[in-house]
Amino acid sequence: MRFRAKIVDGACLNHFTRISNMIAKLAKTCTLRISPDKLNFILCDKLANGGVSMWCELEQENFFNEFQMEGVSAENNEIYLELTSENLSRALKTAQNARALKIKLTNKHFPCLTVSVEMLSMSSSSRIVTHDIPIKVIPRKLWKDLQEPVVPDPDVSIYLPVLKTMKSVVEKMKNISNHLVIEANLDGELNLKIETELVCVTTHFKDLGNPPLASESTHQDRNMEHMAEVHIDIRKLLQFLAGQQVNPTKALCNIVNNKMVHFDLLHEDVSLQYFIPALS
């Protein structure tokens, strides 16, 4: 297996750093999947994270000036690595205003993702800062557990309000309860609701809009005002909202009634899917 990539464009480097910071806030450890045309950051740590899963996808050509990789085999031309997200984020923080960034797969007594940052210098000589990030190579037999999650047909799909506004609301609600109900309908209404023995608090968002449904016929008889709802751990929602480092051009919330909520964010050349299961 081989992997080597280079970024020299400053805007691409800053964008890649922001994505790395976002991943570090969403997942303590994650899987990095490297394929010829894409990079994916994956979290499917079902038991440890209560079923939360994440799938972040980047088109490599939108970030890297050079990109070379050889996977496990010609038929399985992919590489799966497990790493501590914060280690990558910390390494990339030194790359602000750098001249270039190189990432490659190395073996220094143990497998590493080596990040080399070429720093700008007042003199003609350049200074290179190198970070060796320990990784674990994931064997082929475990890849089947790290595929893109299948999204079940939602009962309601709705555009999200401004994520910063939503985050400030959820932060206040967290002080009252550990649980939260998200409910939405096909009339552009979304509610965030907490209920305790002492108090019931609901925040209403209206006129958010609903995307066109994949199969209109199955929903023709639906009551547009009927609410689909899911009861979730408020800390998992706040972790998702607090992790956002890029302003998405499209932000969707898909609710599978009493089963899960699926967030789908798109920002130019990056897509993020985040799944939070319902509380049993």
mmCIF file of C-alpha atoms in Angstrom, residues 85-242:
data_model
loop_
_atom_site.group_PDB
_atom_site.id
_atom_site.type_symbol
_atom_site.label_atom_id
_atom_site.label_comp_id
_atom_site.label_asym_id
_atom_site.label_seq_id
_atom_site.Cartn_x
_atom_site.Cartn_y
_atom_site.Cartn_z
ATOM 1 C CA SER A 85 -8.944 12.669 14.848
ATOM 2 C CA GLU A 86 -7.370 15.283 17.097
ATOM 3 C CA ASN A 87 -3.849 14.197 16.097
ATOM 4 C CA LEU A 88 -4.568 15.076 12.477
ATOM 5 C CA SER A 89 -6.317 18.312 13.425
ATOM 6 C CA ARG A 90 -3.407 19.359 15.643
ATOM 7 C CA ALA A 91 -0.869 18.615 12.901
ATOM 8 C CA LEU A 92 -2.807 20.661 10.346
ATOM 9 C CA LYS A 93 -3.096 23.649 12.685
ATOM 10 C CA THR A 94 0.619 24.270 12.128
ATOM 11 C CA ALA A 95 -0.090 24.559 8.389
ATOM 12 C CA GLN A 96 -1.741 27.976 8.529
ATOM 13 C CA ASN A 97 -0.007 30.255 5.996
ATOM 14 C CA ALA A 98 2.243 27.354 4.977
ATOM 15 C CA ARG A 99 3.810 27.137 1.542
ATOM 16 C CA ALA A 100 2.826 23.490 1.070
ATOM 17 C CA LEU A 101 1.485 20.444 2.897
ATOM 18 C CA LYS A 102 2.477 16.844 2.194
ATOM 19 C CA ILE A 103 0.737 13.773 3.592
ATOM 20 C CA LYS A 104 2.081 10.267 3.101
ATOM 21 C CA LEU A 105 1.836 6.769 4.493
ATOM 22 C CA THR A 106 5.068 5.754 6.226
ATOM 23 C CA ASN A 107 6.423 3.075 8.539
ATOM 24 C CA LYS A 108 8.610 4.351 11.365
ATOM 25 C CA HIS A 109 8.740 1.272 13.607
ATOM 26 C CA PHE A 110 4.929 1.505 13.411
ATOM 27 C CA PRO A 111 2.493 2.619 10.664
ATOM 28 C CA CYS A 112 2.188 6.418 10.437
ATOM 29 C CA LEU A 113 0.461 9.109 8.491
ATOM 30 C CA THR A 114 3.295 11.598 8.127
ATOM 31 C CA VAL A 115 2.262 15.228 7.698
ATOM 32 C CA SER A 116 5.029 17.566 6.487
ATOM 33 C CA VAL A 117 4.387 21.301 6.556
ATOM 34 C CA GLU A 118 6.669 23.552 4.541
ATOM 35 C CA MET A 119 6.662 26.873 6.350
ATOM 36 C CA LEU A 120 7.236 30.278 4.785
ATOM 37 C CA SER A 121 10.503 31.845 5.785
ATOM 38 C CA MET A 122 11.867 35.392 5.685
ATOM 39 C CA SER A 123 15.016 34.037 4.071
ATOM 40 C CA SER A 124 15.156 31.957 0.921
ATOM 41 C CA SER A 125 15.479 28.744 2.927
ATOM 42 C CA SER A 126 12.284 27.007 4.003
ATOM 43 C CA ARG A 127 11.534 25.299 7.296
ATOM 44 C CA ILE A 128 9.745 21.949 7.388
ATOM 45 C CA VAL A 129 7.687 20.779 10.382
ATOM 46 C CA THR A 130 6.916 17.050 10.405
ATOM 47 C CA HIS A 131 4.231 15.235 12.392
ATOM 48 C CA ASP A 132 4.075 11.429 12.562
ATOM 49 C CA ILE A 133 0.502 10.392 13.375
ATOM 50 C CA PRO A 134 0.172 6.783 14.595
ATOM 51 C CA ILE A 135 -2.429 4.821 12.641
ATOM 52 C CA LYS A 136 -3.863 1.328 12.518
ATOM 53 C CA VAL A 137 -4.299 -0.261 9.110
ATOM 54 C CA ILE A 138 -7.736 -1.881 8.936
ATOM 55 C CA PRO A 139 -7.698 -5.335 7.305
ATOM 56 C CA ARG A 140 -9.816 -6.119 4.253
ATOM 57 C CA LYS A 141 -12.179 -8.433 6.176
ATOM 58 C CA LEU A 142 -13.431 -5.487 8.293
ATOM 59 C CA TRP A 143 -14.175 -3.122 5.398
ATOM 60 C CA LYS A 144 -17.764 -4.325 5.099
ATOM 61 C CA ASP A 145 -18.562 -2.592 8.418
ATOM 62 C CA LEU A 146 -17.263 0.738 7.099
ATOM 63 C CA GLN A 147 -19.410 1.293 4.031
ATOM 64 C CA GLU A 148 -21.636 4.319 3.431
ATOM 65 C CA PRO A 149 -24.681 4.031 5.718
ATOM 66 C CA VAL A 150 -27.969 3.178 4.039
ATOM 67 C CA VAL A 151 -30.502 5.948 4.626
ATOM 68 C CA PRO A 152 -33.998 4.553 5.181
ATOM 69 C CA ASP A 153 -36.902 6.417 3.566
ATOM 70 C CA PRO A 154 -37.670 9.342 5.900
ATOM 71 C CA ASP A 155 -41.166 10.135 7.135
ATOM 72 C CA VAL A 156 -40.288 13.830 6.861
ATOM 73 C CA SER A 157 -37.430 15.632 5.151
ATOM 74 C CA ILE A 158 -36.968 19.328 5.938
ATOM 75 C CA TYR A 159 -34.390 22.068 5.450
ATOM 76 C CA LEU A 160 -32.629 23.091 8.664
ATOM 77 C CA PRO A 161 -32.658 26.615 10.118
ATOM 78 C CA VAL A 162 -29.356 28.508 10.489
ATOM 79 C CA LEU A 163 -27.130 26.062 12.383
ATOM 80 C CA LYS A 164 -25.702 28.728 14.725
ATOM 81 C CA THR A 165 -29.220 29.684 15.802
ATOM 82 C CA MET A 166 -30.132 26.038 16.313
ATOM 83 C CA LYS A 167 -26.953 25.488 18.362
ATOM 84 C CA SER A 168 -27.671 28.410 20.728
ATOM 85 C CA VAL A 169 -31.209 27.070 21.323
ATOM 86 C CA VAL A 170 -29.993 23.519 22.027
ATOM 87 C CA GLU A 171 -27.242 24.794 24.367
ATOM 88 C CA LYS A 172 -29.871 26.461 26.545
ATOM 89 C CA MET A 173 -32.121 23.395 26.462
ATOM 90 C CA LYS A 174 -29.238 21.141 27.570
ATOM 91 C CA ASN A 175 -29.252 22.918 30.927
ATOM 92 C CA ILE A 176 -32.789 21.644 31.545
ATOM 93 C CA SER A 177 -32.809 18.102 30.122
ATOM 94 C CA ASN A 178 -30.571 15.390 28.664
ATOM 95 C CA HIS A 179 -33.244 14.402 26.137
ATOM 96 C CA LEU A 180 -34.786 16.268 23.245
ATOM 97 C CA VAL A 181 -37.579 15.642 20.752
ATOM 98 C CA ILE A 182 -37.106 16.804 17.178
ATOM 99 C CA GLU A 183 -40.369 16.924 15.256
ATOM 100 C CA ALA A 184 -41.132 18.186 11.775
ATOM 101 C CA ASN A 185 -43.824 18.023 9.102
ATOM 102 C CA LEU A 186 -44.228 18.443 5.348
ATOM 103 C CA ASP A 187 -45.440 22.015 5.836
ATOM 104 C CA GLY A 188 -41.965 23.423 6.611
ATOM 105 C CA GLU A 189 -42.334 23.352 10.400
ATOM 106 C CA LEU A 190 -39.662 22.037 12.772
ATOM 107 C CA ASN A 191 -39.880 21.981 16.570
ATOM 108 C CA LEU A 192 -37.243 21.311 19.220
ATOM 109 C CA LYS A 193 -38.944 20.192 22.405
ATOM 110 C CA ILE A 194 -37.946 19.167 25.907
ATOM 111 C CA GLU A 195 -40.277 17.906 28.598
ATOM 112 C CA THR A 196 -39.521 17.292 32.267
ATOM 113 C CA GLU A 197 -41.757 16.846 35.291
ATOM 114 C CA LEU A 198 -41.434 20.577 35.984
ATOM 115 C CA VAL A 199 -41.322 22.246 32.602
ATOM 116 C CA CYS A 200 -42.082 21.869 28.902
ATOM 117 C CA VAL A 201 -40.122 24.055 26.456
ATOM 118 C CA THR A 202 -40.624 24.120 22.687
ATOM 119 C CA THR A 203 -38.827 26.193 20.059
ATOM 120 C CA HIS A 204 -40.723 26.520 16.766
ATOM 121 C CA PHE A 205 -39.184 27.103 13.342
ATOM 122 C CA LYS A 206 -41.576 27.825 10.487
ATOM 123 C CA ASP A 207 -41.413 28.183 6.684
ATOM 124 C CA LEU A 208 -38.194 26.172 6.427
ATOM 125 C CA GLY A 209 -39.296 24.388 3.283
ATOM 126 C CA ASN A 210 -39.269 20.719 2.348
ATOM 127 C CA PRO A 211 -37.152 19.275 -0.460
ATOM 128 C CA PRO A 212 -38.890 17.411 -3.299
ATOM 129 C CA LEU A 213 -39.648 13.859 -2.189
ATOM 130 C CA ALA A 214 -38.007 10.926 -3.910
ATOM 131 C CA SER A 215 -41.374 9.295 -4.497
ATOM 132 C CA GLU A 216 -44.224 11.798 -4.397
ATOM 133 C CA SER A 217 -46.869 9.098 -4.899
ATOM 134 C CA THR A 218 -46.219 7.478 -1.499
ATOM 135 C CA HIS A 219 -46.901 10.790 0.242
ATOM 136 C CA GLN A 220 -49.916 12.073 -1.670
ATOM 137 C CA ASP A 221 -52.322 10.996 1.055
ATOM 138 C CA ARG A 222 -50.182 12.346 3.897
ATOM 139 C CA ASN A 223 -51.450 15.061 6.204
ATOM 140 C CA MET A 224 -49.010 17.939 5.563
ATOM 141 C CA GLU A 225 -49.279 19.116 9.180
ATOM 142 C CA HIS A 226 -48.703 15.686 10.742
ATOM 143 C CA MET A 227 -45.486 15.687 12.802
ATOM 144 C CA ALA A 228 -42.869 12.943 12.542
ATOM 145 C CA GLU A 229 -40.736 12.870 15.664
ATOM 146 C CA VAL A 230 -37.639 11.320 17.164
ATOM 147 C CA HIS A 231 -36.498 11.337 20.795
ATOM 148 C CA ILE A 232 -32.698 11.689 21.044
ATOM 149 C CA ASP A 233 -29.801 12.364 23.418
ATOM 150 C CA ILE A 234 -29.396 16.154 23.419
ATOM 151 C CA ARG A 235 -25.602 15.898 23.905
ATOM 152 C CA LYS A 236 -25.223 14.030 20.615
ATOM 153 C CA LEU A 237 -27.156 16.738 18.779
ATOM 154 C CA LEU A 238 -25.080 19.474 20.430
ATOM 155 C CA GLN A 239 -21.849 17.677 19.513
ATOM 156 C CA PHE A 240 -22.978 17.641 15.877
ATOM 157 C CA LEU A 241 -23.948 21.352 15.908
ATOM 158 C CA ALA A 242 -20.805 22.415 17.797
#
